[in-house]
Amino acid sequence: MSIAASAQPQWLTTVDIIKRLVRLKRITQEEGEKFLSSPRSKSELALHPIEQVVNSGLIDHNSGKAFDLEELSSWLAKEAGQSYFHIDPLKIDARGVASLMSFAYAQRHRILGVEIHKDHVVIASAEPFVTGWEDNLRHVIRKDIKRVVANPADIRRFTVEFYRLATSVDKAVGGRGETSAAIGNFEQLLELGNVANPDANDQHIVNIVDWLLQYAFDQRASDIHIEPRREIGQVRFRIDGVLHNVYELPMQVSMAVVSRLKILGRLNVAEKRKPQDGRIKTKNPDGLEIELRLSTLPTAFGEKLVMRVFDPDVLLRSFADLGFGQDDSRRWNSMTCQPNGIILVTGPTGSGKTTTLYSTLKSLATSEVNVCTIEDPIEMVEPAFNQMQVQSGIGVTFASGVRALLRQDPDIIMVGEIRDLETAEMAIQAALTGHLVLSTLHTNDAPSAITRLLELGVPGYLVKATVLGVMAQRLVRVLCPNCKAPTTIDDKDWQNLIQPWKASKPDHACAPVGCLECRNTGYRGRAGVYEVMMLSESVKETINEHCDLERIRKVAVKEGMRTLRLSGAQKVANGMTTIDEVLRVTPSSSLAIL
C-alpha cells in the first residue's frame, strides 16, 4: 500500500516515510526503528521528513548509496501520484509567482508558485497530501491549480529569495532614492546582505544587487549582463559560455542597480556618456573571495553594464584540470621552464587566456624569482605577483610599463597584450636581456602569431631569436558526467572535424542528454583545447619577411603541433565533448590559413 493510499490530508511524518521505505525494502525494519528512536535536535525535527532521512545518512538498499534529497522528492511525487518539478531559478519569474499569494501564506502552507499560465498556475509543495489551502488560493487567483512535488529544501530557500527580491523591486519602484556606499581602498571587501529574512534590509536596491551577485555565484556564471531595453532592464548570465535570461527589472530599478554597482566599482556615477571600467571584490555564498571586473557602455536606451566573474580558485587548478593533455602539458612546461624568451598565448576574448597565464605564473612564482605584470586592467589580484595597471590617461602604457618593470630586477614579466610595435619591441628587449616574457595576441591560431608580429614591424631575425613558442586556445563545453550517453560517430562528421589532417576515428564517443545537474543542457563546465607550437629550428627556417603562413603551419604540425581541431577531436574521442561543440569554437583550416 502506497503512502497515498494510507495518508490523510495532513502533514507527512517521519513514521509515514520510514514505514513506506521499510515496505519497499529500501531500508530494514531495524534501521527504521533505530532512526525513529534516535535523538534529533529541535532544528532537525523542524525539517521535512525526507530531509531528516537524508541527513541521517541511511543507505538505500536499492542503490547501495546514501539517500539523495532530489531522488527522494521524485519518489514522493510518484507515491502521491503527482508530477515532480525541479525548481530552476533561472526559469522562474520570481516577481510573477510572488504576486500569487502573500509571503506569510506561502510559508504557512509551505507552497511556492513556479509557473503561471493563462488558465492555470503550477504550485509546488513537498506536502502532497495537504489540501486545505487549495480552495482559498483558487478563489483568490481565479485560476485552476496544478499541483507538483518539489524538493522541500528548494521550496524553503526560494520562497525566501523570490519574495525578498519581489518586495525589493516593488518597493524600489514605489520610492527610489539614490543609494551610496563608503568606498575604501582598491581591495575593499564587500559583505553581501543577509538573505535569511525578506525584511532584513530595507535598502531595496542593495537587496537586489545582493540577490544578483548571489545568484550569479550560485549558478556558476562567468559574466553578468544588465542590459537596458526600451521599457525594461534585462538581466542575463553567461553559464558555460552560453547566455541565459535571468530576470526583467523595471527600467528605473535597472538604472538604480547599475548606479549601485558603479558606486561599488568606484566609477563615476554621474558620467553616463562614456564607457568606464572598475572592479569589485566580494565573497560568494561559501565564503570564498571573488573578484568582478565591471565595464559600462552607453547605449540607445541607457547604460549597459557587464561584470566578469573571476574565481581565484582557478589559480589552484592543475594544467590537467584546465584541459591540458599530457603532450600539451609537456610542451608548455618545456617552454615556461626556460630562463629567457617570449611565450605567446592567442585566442579571442573569453577563451581562457588569462586563466592559463595566471595559472602558469602561479606555478612559477616561487620565493626565488620576482614576477611582475603589466595589465589592462588587472584581472585578478594575486599576492605572489607585482601587478601594475595600464593608465593611458597619465601615460602608463604597456610599452612604458615594461620599460619601468625592467628596472625592477624582474625574472618573469607578463605583458597583458602586445598591441603595437612599441610594446613588441619592449617585450623583445626584455627577452634579449635575460627575462622570461609571457604575453597574449589576438589571432585565430598559433602560427598566425608569427605573421602578426611581422605585420607589426618586428624583424624576422628577432622573432627567431626571442620567441620560444605560441599556444592558441579555446574553451569547449564539457559533457555532463551525470547524464552523458555512449554514441557512435558518423564518418562524414569525423572527416569534417579533422580535415585536412588525418586521425583515426574512435570506436565510441559520448552525446549530451540533459539532467537536473546540467539544467537539461547536457553540458556542465568547460575545458580548454590547445594548439601548442614550439619554435624548433625547422619552424624558424620558415620565418622571414615574406613567410608563408601555410608553410609554417605544415612544418609545425610535422614537428608535433596538434591543431585546435585535432586537439578537440582528441577530447571527442575521450568522451569529454562533442564534434558540434568543437566545430562551434574552433576555426576551420581554411579560416586559419587566412
mmCIF file of C-alpha atoms in Angstrom, residues 74-320:
data_model
loop_
_atom_site.group_PDB
_atom_site.id
_atom_site.type_symbol
_atom_site.label_atom_id
_atom_site.label_comp_id
_atom_site.label_asym_id
_atom_site.label_seq_id
_atom_site.Cartn_x
_atom_site.Cartn_y
_atom_site.Cartn_z
ATOM 1 C CA SER A 74 10.912 12.470 -7.001
ATOM 2 C CA TRP A 75 9.951 9.215 -5.257
ATOM 3 C CA LEU A 76 7.481 11.091 -3.038
ATOM 4 C CA ALA A 77 5.874 12.605 -6.142
ATOM 5 C CA LYS A 78 5.330 9.140 -7.615
ATOM 6 C CA GLU A 79 3.911 7.866 -4.325
ATOM 7 C CA ALA A 80 1.446 10.766 -4.311
ATOM 8 C CA GLY A 81 0.554 10.393 -7.974
ATOM 9 C CA GLN A 82 1.807 13.893 -8.807
ATOM 10 C CA SER A 83 4.463 15.231 -11.161
ATOM 11 C CA TYR A 84 7.911 16.088 -9.887
ATOM 12 C CA PHE A 85 9.192 19.632 -10.524
ATOM 13 C CA HIS A 86 12.816 20.731 -10.245
ATOM 14 C CA ILE A 87 12.949 24.414 -9.311
ATOM 15 C CA ASP A 88 15.408 26.191 -11.606
ATOM 16 C CA PRO A 89 15.585 29.851 -10.525
ATOM 17 C CA LEU A 90 16.774 30.892 -13.993
ATOM 18 C CA LYS A 91 13.470 29.747 -15.489
ATOM 19 C CA ILE A 92 11.038 31.234 -12.956
ATOM 20 C CA ASP A 93 9.511 34.710 -12.948
ATOM 21 C CA ALA A 94 10.149 35.496 -9.289
ATOM 22 C CA ARG A 95 8.119 38.690 -9.286
ATOM 23 C CA GLY A 96 5.200 36.976 -11.034
ATOM 24 C CA VAL A 97 4.971 33.959 -8.736
ATOM 25 C CA ALA A 98 5.330 36.165 -5.665
ATOM 26 C CA SER A 99 2.187 38.042 -6.726
ATOM 27 C CA LEU A 100 0.069 34.864 -6.493
ATOM 28 C CA MET A 101 -0.054 34.813 -2.700
ATOM 29 C CA SER A 102 1.450 36.560 0.293
ATOM 30 C CA PHE A 103 4.793 35.517 1.721
ATOM 31 C CA ALA A 104 3.109 34.561 5.004
ATOM 32 C CA TYR A 105 0.575 32.344 3.197
ATOM 33 C CA ALA A 106 3.323 30.624 1.204
ATOM 34 C CA GLN A 107 5.399 29.975 4.314
ATOM 35 C CA ARG A 108 2.458 28.803 6.413
ATOM 36 C CA HIS A 109 1.432 26.183 3.862
ATOM 37 C CA ARG A 110 4.975 25.505 2.589
ATOM 38 C CA ILE A 111 3.991 26.086 -1.020
ATOM 39 C CA LEU A 112 5.517 28.094 -3.859
ATOM 40 C CA GLY A 113 4.193 29.148 -7.252
ATOM 41 C CA VAL A 114 6.551 28.059 -10.005
ATOM 42 C CA GLU A 115 4.663 28.658 -13.276
ATOM 43 C CA ILE A 116 1.880 30.989 -14.376
ATOM 44 C CA HIS A 117 -0.220 30.117 -17.423
ATOM 45 C CA LYS A 118 -3.260 31.745 -18.983
ATOM 46 C CA ASP A 119 -5.788 29.403 -17.388
ATOM 47 C CA HIS A 120 -3.867 27.774 -14.536
ATOM 48 C CA VAL A 121 -0.912 28.097 -12.199
ATOM 49 C CA VAL A 122 1.558 25.448 -11.071
ATOM 50 C CA ILE A 123 2.098 25.254 -7.315
ATOM 51 C CA ALA A 124 4.986 23.277 -5.823
ATOM 52 C CA SER A 125 4.780 21.615 -2.435
ATOM 53 C CA ALA A 126 6.614 18.885 -0.557
ATOM 54 C CA GLU A 127 3.381 18.040 1.309
ATOM 55 C CA PRO A 128 1.293 16.428 -1.440
ATOM 56 C CA PHE A 129 -1.492 15.308 0.918
ATOM 57 C CA VAL A 130 -2.209 18.716 2.474
ATOM 58 C CA THR A 131 -5.101 20.230 0.516
ATOM 59 C CA GLY A 132 -6.606 22.810 2.869
ATOM 60 C CA TRP A 133 -5.036 25.768 1.074
ATOM 61 C CA GLU A 134 -6.225 24.906 -2.445
ATOM 62 C CA ASP A 135 -9.793 26.302 -2.369
ATOM 63 C CA ASN A 136 -8.762 29.609 -0.803
ATOM 64 C CA LEU A 137 -5.955 30.160 -3.303
ATOM 65 C CA ARG A 138 -8.110 29.116 -6.249
ATOM 66 C CA HIS A 139 -10.759 31.633 -5.168
ATOM 67 C CA VAL A 140 -8.205 34.470 -4.894
ATOM 68 C CA ILE A 141 -6.305 33.933 -8.152
ATOM 69 C CA ARG A 142 -9.380 32.758 -10.115
ATOM 70 C CA LYS A 143 -7.391 30.103 -11.964
ATOM 71 C CA ASP A 144 -7.100 26.351 -11.802
ATOM 72 C CA ILE A 145 -4.274 24.905 -9.749
ATOM 73 C CA LYS A 146 -1.937 22.174 -10.902
ATOM 74 C CA ARG A 147 -0.003 20.615 -8.050
ATOM 75 C CA VAL A 148 3.549 19.326 -8.307
ATOM 76 C CA VAL A 149 6.028 17.992 -5.772
ATOM 77 C CA ALA A 150 9.388 19.727 -5.367
ATOM 78 C CA ASN A 151 12.473 19.416 -3.204
ATOM 79 C CA PRO A 152 11.483 20.787 0.265
ATOM 80 C CA ALA A 153 14.855 22.484 0.737
ATOM 81 C CA ASP A 154 14.443 24.289 -2.600
ATOM 82 C CA ILE A 155 10.896 25.381 -1.701
ATOM 83 C CA ARG A 156 12.086 26.785 1.622
ATOM 84 C CA ARG A 157 15.061 28.574 0.087
ATOM 85 C CA PHE A 158 13.399 30.033 -2.992
ATOM 86 C CA THR A 159 10.279 31.122 -1.120
ATOM 87 C CA VAL A 160 12.513 33.449 0.874
ATOM 88 C CA GLU A 161 14.617 34.565 -2.082
ATOM 89 C CA PHE A 162 11.787 35.105 -4.600
ATOM 90 C CA TYR A 163 9.640 37.106 -2.174
ATOM 91 C CA ARG A 164 12.608 39.087 -0.942
ATOM 92 C CA LEU A 165 13.528 40.022 -4.499
ATOM 93 C CA ALA A 166 9.938 40.839 -5.479
ATOM 94 C CA THR A 167 9.477 43.003 -2.377
ATOM 95 C CA SER A 168 12.705 44.881 -3.078
ATOM 96 C CA VAL A 169 11.776 45.504 -6.717
ATOM 97 C CA ASP A 170 8.234 46.641 -5.855
ATOM 98 C CA LYS A 171 9.383 48.995 -3.108
ATOM 99 C CA ALA A 172 12.219 50.310 -5.245
ATOM 100 C CA VAL A 173 9.703 51.149 -7.977
ATOM 101 C CA GLY A 174 7.441 52.813 -5.430
ATOM 102 C CA GLY A 175 10.020 55.153 -3.999
ATOM 103 C CA ARG A 176 13.530 55.004 -5.257
ATOM 104 C CA GLY A 177 16.231 57.020 -3.625
ATOM 105 C CA GLU A 178 19.893 57.175 -4.502
ATOM 106 C CA THR A 179 21.968 54.621 -2.651
ATOM 107 C CA SER A 180 25.503 55.215 -1.570
ATOM 108 C CA ALA A 181 28.324 53.254 -0.037
ATOM 109 C CA ALA A 182 31.513 54.083 1.755
ATOM 110 C CA ILE A 183 34.274 53.335 -0.710
ATOM 111 C CA GLY A 184 37.519 52.086 0.768
ATOM 112 C CA ASN A 185 40.733 51.119 -0.953
ATOM 113 C CA PHE A 186 41.330 49.054 -4.090
ATOM 114 C CA GLU A 187 40.949 45.847 -2.102
ATOM 115 C CA GLN A 188 37.713 46.761 -0.297
ATOM 116 C CA LEU A 189 35.780 43.592 0.596
ATOM 117 C CA LEU A 190 32.017 43.933 0.259
ATOM 118 C CA GLU A 191 29.772 41.954 2.576
ATOM 119 C CA LEU A 192 26.599 40.805 0.837
ATOM 120 C CA GLY A 193 23.334 41.396 2.702
ATOM 121 C CA ASN A 194 21.516 38.926 4.893
ATOM 122 C CA VAL A 195 19.265 36.652 2.822
ATOM 123 C CA ALA A 196 17.633 34.750 5.671
ATOM 124 C CA ASN A 197 14.790 37.214 6.125
ATOM 125 C CA PRO A 198 12.910 39.071 3.370
ATOM 126 C CA ASP A 199 12.594 42.106 5.662
ATOM 127 C CA ALA A 200 16.139 42.081 6.988
ATOM 128 C CA ASN A 201 17.286 45.029 4.887
ATOM 129 C CA ASP A 202 15.150 47.968 3.824
ATOM 130 C CA GLN A 203 17.698 49.228 1.275
ATOM 131 C CA HIS A 204 15.870 47.687 -1.633
ATOM 132 C CA ILE A 205 18.393 48.390 -4.369
ATOM 133 C CA VAL A 206 21.108 46.905 -2.170
ATOM 134 C CA ASN A 207 18.937 43.814 -1.723
ATOM 135 C CA ILE A 208 18.532 43.426 -5.482
ATOM 136 C CA VAL A 209 22.284 43.774 -6.059
ATOM 137 C CA ASP A 210 22.932 41.194 -3.338
ATOM 138 C CA TRP A 211 20.471 38.802 -4.962
ATOM 139 C CA LEU A 212 22.046 39.369 -8.366
ATOM 140 C CA LEU A 213 25.544 38.531 -7.164
ATOM 141 C CA GLN A 214 24.445 35.594 -5.011
ATOM 142 C CA TYR A 215 22.522 34.044 -7.911
ATOM 143 C CA ALA A 216 25.432 34.556 -10.285
ATOM 144 C CA PHE A 217 27.829 32.778 -7.939
ATOM 145 C CA ASP A 218 25.319 30.011 -7.241
ATOM 146 C CA GLN A 219 24.709 29.401 -10.961
ATOM 147 C CA ARG A 220 28.449 29.372 -11.849
ATOM 148 C CA ALA A 221 28.061 32.419 -14.102
ATOM 149 C CA SER A 222 31.216 33.757 -15.747
ATOM 150 C CA ASP A 223 29.579 37.040 -16.804
ATOM 151 C CA ILE A 224 26.606 39.113 -15.611
ATOM 152 C CA HIS A 225 24.867 41.346 -18.168
ATOM 153 C CA ILE A 226 22.471 44.153 -17.224
ATOM 154 C CA GLU A 227 21.066 45.457 -20.496
ATOM 155 C CA PRO A 228 18.646 48.384 -20.917
ATOM 156 C CA ARG A 229 15.737 47.816 -23.271
ATOM 157 C CA ARG A 230 13.002 50.236 -24.279
ATOM 158 C CA GLU A 231 10.821 49.586 -21.216
ATOM 159 C CA ILE A 232 12.669 47.074 -19.035
ATOM 160 C CA GLY A 233 16.160 46.112 -17.924
ATOM 161 C CA GLN A 234 17.196 42.597 -18.961
ATOM 162 C CA VAL A 235 19.484 40.584 -16.665
ATOM 163 C CA ARG A 236 21.394 37.716 -18.270
ATOM 164 C CA PHE A 237 24.047 35.279 -17.019
ATOM 165 C CA ARG A 238 26.672 33.583 -19.170
ATOM 166 C CA ILE A 239 26.965 29.992 -17.952
ATOM 167 C CA ASP A 240 29.381 27.574 -19.628
ATOM 168 C CA GLY A 241 29.777 30.025 -22.493
ATOM 169 C CA VAL A 242 26.050 30.459 -23.225
ATOM 170 C CA LEU A 243 23.860 33.421 -22.193
ATOM 171 C CA HIS A 244 20.655 32.738 -20.217
ATOM 172 C CA ASN A 245 17.846 35.196 -19.491
ATOM 173 C CA VAL A 246 17.516 35.552 -15.722
ATOM 174 C CA TYR A 247 15.203 38.423 -14.838
ATOM 175 C CA GLU A 248 13.481 41.526 -16.150
ATOM 176 C CA LEU A 249 13.700 44.611 -13.952
ATOM 177 C CA PRO A 250 11.605 47.764 -14.310
ATOM 178 C CA MET A 251 13.716 50.345 -16.126
ATOM 179 C CA GLN A 252 14.110 52.685 -13.141
ATOM 180 C CA VAL A 253 15.174 49.789 -10.930
ATOM 181 C CA SER A 254 17.644 48.586 -13.551
ATOM 182 C CA MET A 255 19.182 52.067 -13.701
ATOM 183 C CA ALA A 256 19.441 52.181 -9.901
ATOM 184 C CA VAL A 257 21.092 48.749 -9.829
ATOM 185 C CA VAL A 258 23.672 49.890 -12.374
ATOM 186 C CA SER A 259 24.315 53.037 -10.310
ATOM 187 C CA ARG A 260 24.760 50.951 -7.164
ATOM 188 C CA LEU A 261 27.263 48.679 -8.897
ATOM 189 C CA LYS A 262 29.126 51.684 -10.301
ATOM 190 C CA ILE A 263 29.481 53.052 -6.775
ATOM 191 C CA LEU A 264 30.828 49.720 -5.532
ATOM 192 C CA GLY A 265 33.212 49.591 -8.507
ATOM 193 C CA ARG A 266 34.490 53.123 -7.781
ATOM 194 C CA LEU A 267 33.169 54.515 -11.059
ATOM 195 C CA ASN A 268 31.794 57.986 -11.738
ATOM 196 C CA VAL A 269 28.054 57.546 -11.174
ATOM 197 C CA ALA A 270 27.191 60.853 -12.838
ATOM 198 C CA GLU A 271 29.067 60.023 -16.055
ATOM 199 C CA LYS A 272 26.771 58.034 -18.320
ATOM 200 C CA ARG A 273 28.057 59.223 -21.704
ATOM 201 C CA LYS A 274 31.303 57.262 -21.967
ATOM 202 C CA PRO A 275 32.459 53.724 -21.130
ATOM 203 C CA GLN A 276 34.034 53.108 -17.730
ATOM 204 C CA ASP A 277 35.880 50.205 -16.089
ATOM 205 C CA GLY A 278 36.055 49.203 -12.444
ATOM 206 C CA ARG A 279 36.266 46.236 -10.110
ATOM 207 C CA ILE A 280 34.563 44.784 -7.038
ATOM 208 C CA LYS A 281 35.901 42.281 -4.536
ATOM 209 C CA THR A 282 33.365 40.311 -2.509
ATOM 210 C CA LYS A 283 32.599 36.807 -1.225
ATOM 211 C CA ASN A 284 30.497 34.011 -2.650
ATOM 212 C CA PRO A 285 27.952 32.062 -0.524
ATOM 213 C CA ASP A 286 30.718 29.635 0.522
ATOM 214 C CA GLY A 287 32.808 32.474 1.930
ATOM 215 C CA LEU A 288 35.439 32.410 -0.833
ATOM 216 C CA GLU A 289 36.706 35.718 -2.172
ATOM 217 C CA ILE A 290 35.557 36.581 -5.693
ATOM 218 C CA GLU A 291 36.656 39.419 -7.955
ATOM 219 C CA LEU A 292 34.389 41.054 -10.509
ATOM 220 C CA ARG A 293 35.516 43.324 -13.339
ATOM 221 C CA LEU A 294 32.947 45.958 -14.328
ATOM 222 C CA SER A 295 32.526 47.540 -17.741
ATOM 223 C CA THR A 296 29.848 50.081 -18.675
ATOM 224 C CA LEU A 297 28.705 51.078 -22.147
ATOM 225 C CA PRO A 298 26.287 53.868 -23.148
ATOM 226 C CA THR A 299 23.524 52.504 -25.409
ATOM 227 C CA ALA A 300 20.389 53.879 -27.056
ATOM 228 C CA PHE A 301 18.220 53.004 -24.042
ATOM 229 C CA GLY A 302 20.661 53.712 -21.231
ATOM 230 C CA GLU A 303 23.796 52.386 -19.635
ATOM 231 C CA LYS A 304 24.666 48.711 -20.154
ATOM 232 C CA LEU A 305 26.839 47.025 -17.542
ATOM 233 C CA VAL A 306 28.746 43.754 -17.777
ATOM 234 C CA MET A 307 30.515 42.121 -14.849
ATOM 235 C CA ARG A 308 33.071 39.389 -15.474
ATOM 236 C CA VAL A 309 33.400 37.000 -12.538
ATOM 237 C CA PHE A 310 36.919 35.834 -11.659
ATOM 238 C CA ASP A 311 37.209 32.854 -9.352
ATOM 239 C CA PRO A 312 40.608 32.860 -7.549
ATOM 240 C CA ASP A 313 40.320 29.078 -7.217
ATOM 241 C CA VAL A 314 41.290 28.732 -10.882
ATOM 242 C CA LEU A 315 44.848 29.619 -9.892
ATOM 243 C CA LEU A 316 44.974 26.463 -7.781
ATOM 244 C CA ARG A 317 43.925 24.146 -10.603
ATOM 245 C CA SER A 318 46.447 21.903 -12.304
ATOM 246 C CA PHE A 319 47.040 22.097 -16.031
ATOM 247 C CA ALA A 320 45.206 18.768 -16.353
#
